[in-house]
Short mmCIF file of C-alpha atoms in Angstrom, two decimals:
data_model
loop_
_atom_site.label_atom_id
_atom_site.label_comp_id
_atom_site.label_asym_id
_atom_site.label_seq_id
_atom_site.Cartn_x
_atom_site.Cartn_y
_atom_site.Cartn_z
CA ASN A 1 -20.55 2.60 -17.02
CA PRO A 2 -17.21 3.60 -15.52
CA LYS A 3 -15.19 6.46 -17.05
CA SER A 4 -11.95 4.67 -16.25
CA THR A 5 -10.22 1.32 -16.12
CA PRO A 6 -10.33 -0.14 -12.56
CA ASN A 7 -6.91 -0.30 -10.92
CA ALA A 8 -7.59 -0.75 -7.18
CA VAL A 9 -10.20 -2.35 -4.93
CA ALA A 10 -11.07 -2.27 -1.22
CA VAL A 11 -13.67 -4.11 0.86
CA ASN A 12 -15.64 -2.60 3.73
CA ARG A 13 -15.93 -5.51 6.15
CA ASP A 14 -18.55 -3.68 8.21
CA ASN A 15 -21.17 -3.94 5.46
CA ASP A 16 -19.52 -6.15 2.78
CA LEU A 17 -19.51 -3.34 0.22
CA ILE A 18 -16.84 -3.42 -2.49
CA TYR A 19 -15.14 -0.17 -3.53
CA VAL A 20 -13.65 -0.15 -7.05
CA PHE A 21 -11.30 2.70 -7.99
CA GLY A 22 -10.27 3.89 -11.42
CA THR A 23 -8.07 6.73 -12.65
CA ILE A 24 -9.77 9.05 -15.13
CA ASN A 25 -7.50 10.11 -18.00
CA GLU A 26 -8.05 12.97 -20.41
CA VAL A 27 -6.95 12.80 -24.05
CA ARG A 28 -4.82 15.82 -24.95
CA THR A 29 -2.44 16.79 -27.73
CA THR A 30 0.91 18.45 -27.21
CA GLU A 31 3.55 19.76 -29.59
CA VAL A 32 7.25 19.10 -29.05
CA ARG A 33 9.78 20.41 -31.57
CA GLY A 34 7.18 20.68 -34.27
CA LYS A 35 5.73 17.21 -33.73
CA VAL A 36 2.23 16.67 -32.33
CA TYR A 37 1.75 13.90 -29.76
CA GLN A 38 -1.31 12.54 -28.01
CA ILE A 39 -1.04 12.18 -24.23
CA ASN A 40 -3.41 10.82 -21.59
CA PRO A 41 -2.66 12.57 -18.27
CA PRO A 42 -4.65 11.63 -15.14
CA ILE A 43 -7.23 14.21 -14.08
CA GLY A 44 -9.07 12.46 -11.25
CA VAL A 45 -10.40 9.30 -9.65
CA GLU A 46 -13.83 7.69 -9.61
CA CYS A 47 -14.96 5.25 -6.95
CA LEU A 48 -17.89 2.93 -7.63
CA VAL A 49 -19.42 1.05 -4.68
CA PHE A 50 -21.00 -2.39 -5.20
CA ASP A 51 -22.70 -5.00 -3.03
CA LYS A 52 -21.68 -8.67 -3.03
CA GLN A 53 -24.07 -9.39 -5.90
CA GLY A 54 -22.35 -6.84 -8.11
CA ARG A 55 -25.13 -4.25 -7.93
CA GLN A 56 -23.88 -0.67 -7.84
CA GLN A 57 -24.90 1.10 -4.64
CA ASN A 58 -23.10 4.41 -4.81
CA THR A 59 -20.57 6.60 -6.60
CA LEU A 60 -18.13 8.57 -4.48
CA LYS A 61 -16.46 11.73 -5.66
CA LEU A 62 -13.04 11.74 -4.02
CA GLU A 63 -11.35 15.13 -3.84
CA ASN A 64 -7.64 15.81 -4.04
CA LEU A 65 -6.70 12.63 -6.01
CA LEU A 66 -5.13 12.09 -9.43
CA THR A 67 -4.36 8.37 -9.26
CA VAL A 68 -4.92 5.40 -6.95
CA SER A 69 -2.18 2.86 -6.22
CA GLY A 70 -3.89 1.23 -3.24
CA ALA A 71 -6.83 1.60 -0.86
CA LYS A 72 -8.02 0.20 2.47
CA ILE A 73 -11.14 0.61 4.64
CA GLU A 74 -10.87 0.48 8.43
CA PHE A 75 -12.70 2.18 11.32
CA GLY A 76 -15.28 3.68 8.96
CA LYS A 77 -12.60 5.49 6.99
CA LEU A 78 -11.33 5.08 3.45
CA PHE A 79 -7.55 5.38 3.01
CA VAL A 80 -6.24 5.97 -0.52
CA ALA A 81 -2.63 6.20 -1.75
CA ASP A 82 -2.02 8.56 -4.68
CA ILE A 83 1.43 8.14 -6.27
CA SER A 84 1.00 11.14 -8.60
CA ASN A 85 0.37 13.60 -5.76
CA LYS A 86 2.58 11.65 -3.32
CA ILE A 87 -0.13 11.63 -0.67
CA ILE A 88 -2.30 9.28 1.35
CA SER A 89 -5.79 10.74 1.73
CA ILE A 90 -8.32 9.80 4.41
CA PHE A 91 -12.04 9.95 3.56
CA ASN A 92 -15.30 9.14 5.28
CA ALA A 93 -16.03 5.67 3.89
CA GLU A 94 -19.78 6.33 3.63
CA THR A 95 -19.90 9.85 2.21
CA GLY A 96 -16.50 10.16 0.52
CA GLU A 97 -15.82 13.43 2.36
CA LEU A 98 -12.12 14.25 2.63
CA GLU A 99 -11.06 14.34 6.30
CA SER A 100 -7.26 14.61 6.23
CA SER A 101 -4.13 13.73 4.24
CA ILE A 102 -0.54 12.64 4.76
CA THR A 103 1.58 14.91 2.59
CA ASN A 104 4.81 15.41 4.51
CA GLY A 105 7.93 13.83 3.01
CA LEU A 106 6.44 10.87 1.11
CA ARG A 107 9.00 9.83 -1.51
CA THR A 108 7.47 7.45 -4.02
CA CYS A 109 9.63 5.37 -6.34
CA CYS A 110 8.87 2.89 -9.16
CA GLY A 111 5.18 3.80 -8.93
CA ILE A 112 4.98 2.27 -5.41
CA LEU A 113 3.36 3.73 -2.28
CA ASP A 114 2.12 1.12 0.23
CA PHE A 115 0.68 1.47 3.72
CA SER A 116 -1.03 -0.51 6.48
CA ILE A 117 -3.58 0.33 9.21
CA THR A 118 -2.91 -0.91 12.76
CA PRO A 119 -5.55 -1.81 15.40
CA ASN A 120 -4.43 1.17 17.50
CA LYS A 121 -5.28 3.57 14.65
CA GLU A 122 -1.86 4.19 13.19
CA ILE A 123 -1.09 4.45 9.48
CA LEU A 124 2.20 2.69 8.72
CA VAL A 125 3.73 3.93 5.46
CA ALA A 126 6.45 2.13 3.50
CA ASN A 127 8.25 5.33 2.49
CA LEU A 128 10.59 3.49 0.14
CA GLY A 129 12.23 6.54 -1.44
CA ALA A 130 13.30 7.64 2.05
CA PHE A 131 14.27 4.08 3.13
CA ARG A 132 12.03 4.34 6.18
CA VAL A 133 8.78 3.16 7.72
CA GLN A 134 6.81 6.08 9.09
CA ALA A 135 3.73 6.12 11.33
CA PHE A 136 0.98 8.74 11.27
CA ASP A 137 -2.31 9.21 13.10
CA PHE A 138 -5.67 9.59 11.36
CA ASN A 139 -5.22 13.37 11.30
CA GLY A 140 -2.11 12.94 9.17
CA GLU A 141 0.21 13.90 12.03
CA PHE A 142 3.63 12.22 12.20
CA LYS A 143 4.21 9.89 15.18
CA TYR A 144 7.47 7.94 14.71
CA ALA A 145 9.76 6.34 12.12
CA PHE A 146 12.49 3.73 11.81
CA GLY A 147 14.99 2.58 9.20
CA ARG A 148 17.67 4.10 7.00
CA ARG A 149 19.53 3.22 3.83
CA GLY A 150 22.15 0.51 4.38
CA PRO A 151 22.99 -3.21 4.26
CA GLY A 152 22.41 -3.99 7.95
CA ILE A 153 19.54 -5.99 9.40
CA ASN A 154 17.89 -2.83 10.74
CA ASP A 155 18.44 -0.98 7.45
CA PHE A 156 16.77 -1.02 4.02
CA GLN A 157 18.91 -1.67 0.96
CA GLY A 158 18.68 -1.49 -2.84
CA CYS A 159 17.51 1.43 -4.97
CA CYS A 160 14.43 2.02 -2.77
CA ASN A 161 12.92 -0.07 0.04
CA PRO A 162 10.75 -1.29 1.74
CA VAL A 163 7.99 -1.78 -0.83
CA ASN A 164 5.46 -3.08 1.69
CA VAL A 165 4.67 -2.94 5.39
CA ALA A 166 2.22 -4.96 7.51
CA PHE A 167 1.24 -5.05 11.19
CA ALA A 168 1.36 -8.39 13.04
CA SER A 169 -1.09 -9.14 15.85
CA ASN A 170 1.83 -9.82 18.23
CA GLY A 171 2.78 -6.15 17.93
CA GLY A 172 5.60 -6.59 15.43
CA ILE A 173 5.89 -4.82 12.10
CA LEU A 174 6.69 -6.84 8.98
CA THR A 175 8.55 -5.20 6.11
CA ILE A 176 9.15 -6.50 2.59
CA GLU A 177 12.16 -5.52 0.46
CA LYS A 178 12.74 -6.32 -3.21
CA ASP A 179 15.83 -7.14 -5.23
CA PRO A 180 17.00 -8.92 -3.16
CA THR A 181 13.87 -10.10 -1.37
CA ARG A 182 14.10 -9.65 2.40
CA ILE A 183 11.24 -10.17 4.84
CA LYS A 184 11.90 -8.81 8.33
CA LEU A 185 9.97 -8.57 11.57
CA PHE A 186 10.67 -5.43 13.60
CA SER A 187 9.98 -5.44 17.35
CA LYS A 188 11.25 -3.43 20.32
CA ASP A 189 14.37 -5.62 20.19
CA GLY A 190 15.17 -4.68 16.59
CA ALA A 191 14.74 -6.65 13.36
CA ARG A 192 14.91 -10.37 12.60
CA GLN A 193 14.97 -11.69 9.07
CA ILE A 194 12.61 -14.47 7.99
CA THR A 195 14.86 -16.92 6.19
CA GLY A 196 14.21 -19.41 3.41
CA ILE A 197 12.37 -17.12 1.00
CA ASP A 198 13.32 -17.24 -2.68
CA GLU A 199 13.71 -14.14 -4.83
CA LEU A 200 10.14 -12.98 -5.57
CA VAL A 201 10.76 -10.21 -8.12
CA HIS A 202 13.64 -8.88 -10.19
CA GLY A 203 14.24 -5.16 -10.47
CA CYS A 204 12.10 -2.38 -9.12
CA HIS A 205 8.71 -4.08 -8.72
CA PHE A 206 6.03 -4.10 -6.06
CA ILE A 207 5.48 -7.24 -3.94
CA PRO A 208 1.80 -7.43 -2.88
CA ALA A 209 1.47 -8.77 0.66
CA ILE A 210 -1.18 -9.30 3.31
CA ILE A 211 -1.08 -10.74 6.83
CA ASP A 212 -3.99 -12.65 8.38
CA SER A 213 -5.22 -12.83 11.99
CA LYS A 214 -2.86 -15.77 12.69
CA ASN A 215 0.17 -13.79 11.48
CA ASN A 216 0.51 -15.84 8.30
CA LEU A 217 2.05 -13.65 5.62
CA PHE A 218 0.94 -14.10 2.01
CA LEU A 219 3.01 -12.60 -0.80
CA ALA A 220 2.43 -12.49 -4.57
CA SER A 221 5.15 -13.19 -7.13
CA PRO A 222 4.80 -13.21 -10.95
CA HIS A 223 6.86 -16.40 -11.25
CA ALA A 224 6.20 -18.15 -7.89
CA GLY A 225 2.47 -17.46 -7.53
CA ILE A 226 1.18 -17.00 -3.97
CA VAL A 227 3.81 -17.59 -1.30
CA LYS A 228 2.70 -18.35 2.26
CA CYS A 229 5.15 -17.47 5.00
CA VAL A 230 4.65 -18.80 8.54
CA PRO A 231 7.08 -17.01 10.89
CA GLY A 232 6.16 -19.15 13.90
CA LYS A 233 4.93 -18.29 17.38
CA ALA A 234 8.19 -17.10 18.90
CA ALA A 235 9.59 -13.84 17.56
CA ALA A 236 13.06 -15.06 18.52
CA ALA A 237 12.85 -18.07 16.19
CA MET A 238 12.13 -16.65 12.78
CA ASP A 239 12.68 -19.66 10.52
CA ALA A 240 10.03 -19.65 7.84
CA ARG A 241 8.15 -22.46 6.18
CA ILE A 242 7.32 -21.65 2.60
CA ALA A 243 4.46 -23.00 0.54
CA SER A 244 4.17 -21.62 -2.96
CA ALA A 245 1.69 -22.12 -5.78
CA ARG A 246 3.86 -22.56 -8.85
#
């Protein structure tokens, strides 16, 4: 019997448990210029843990959160993005104990705050309001950053970008920009754009994306369905083959 409407999910691949997150809202009344309004501000987050058969196994009380825009589980840790507090919090995935947070300079925009976890234990954050990708360790300490606002291949353009970031197994970092859609692979030699991708969203909207173990990139679009992008084996040849479910 959840107290909230689910709005994010994460899977613990170590034990196949499914974590379902929901923002808890409180009904309040407020008066503005003599008129009474009802508001529903967020006051916290609940996390229900289920097995593959849908049986609830646990309920985690996650401190320091108002909302959840995305969550991931890696290395026994639960990473949660909170757009209201502009933080990414790191919890023990089993107990829900808060271990650390990333709070420095995260500039959310359009209700978007995406991140990715690398095999070498880095948290890559698509800090779209700052037009940068930033990397942090699991203690929330800053490590490095790249990108700036601009039209160039190494820059991020539009009102706020990138909206998504993913780590490729060849060591490159994939970034996704919206309006116009641009998919780029960053390596030590700079950025290369993956060509042949249609416009996936219009305006300031999130583009969900995930990369598999073979470096295939899957993106979600409200009008094009699921788009599969295959960059190819050579980072120098970035022509993309697109398959979309329309």
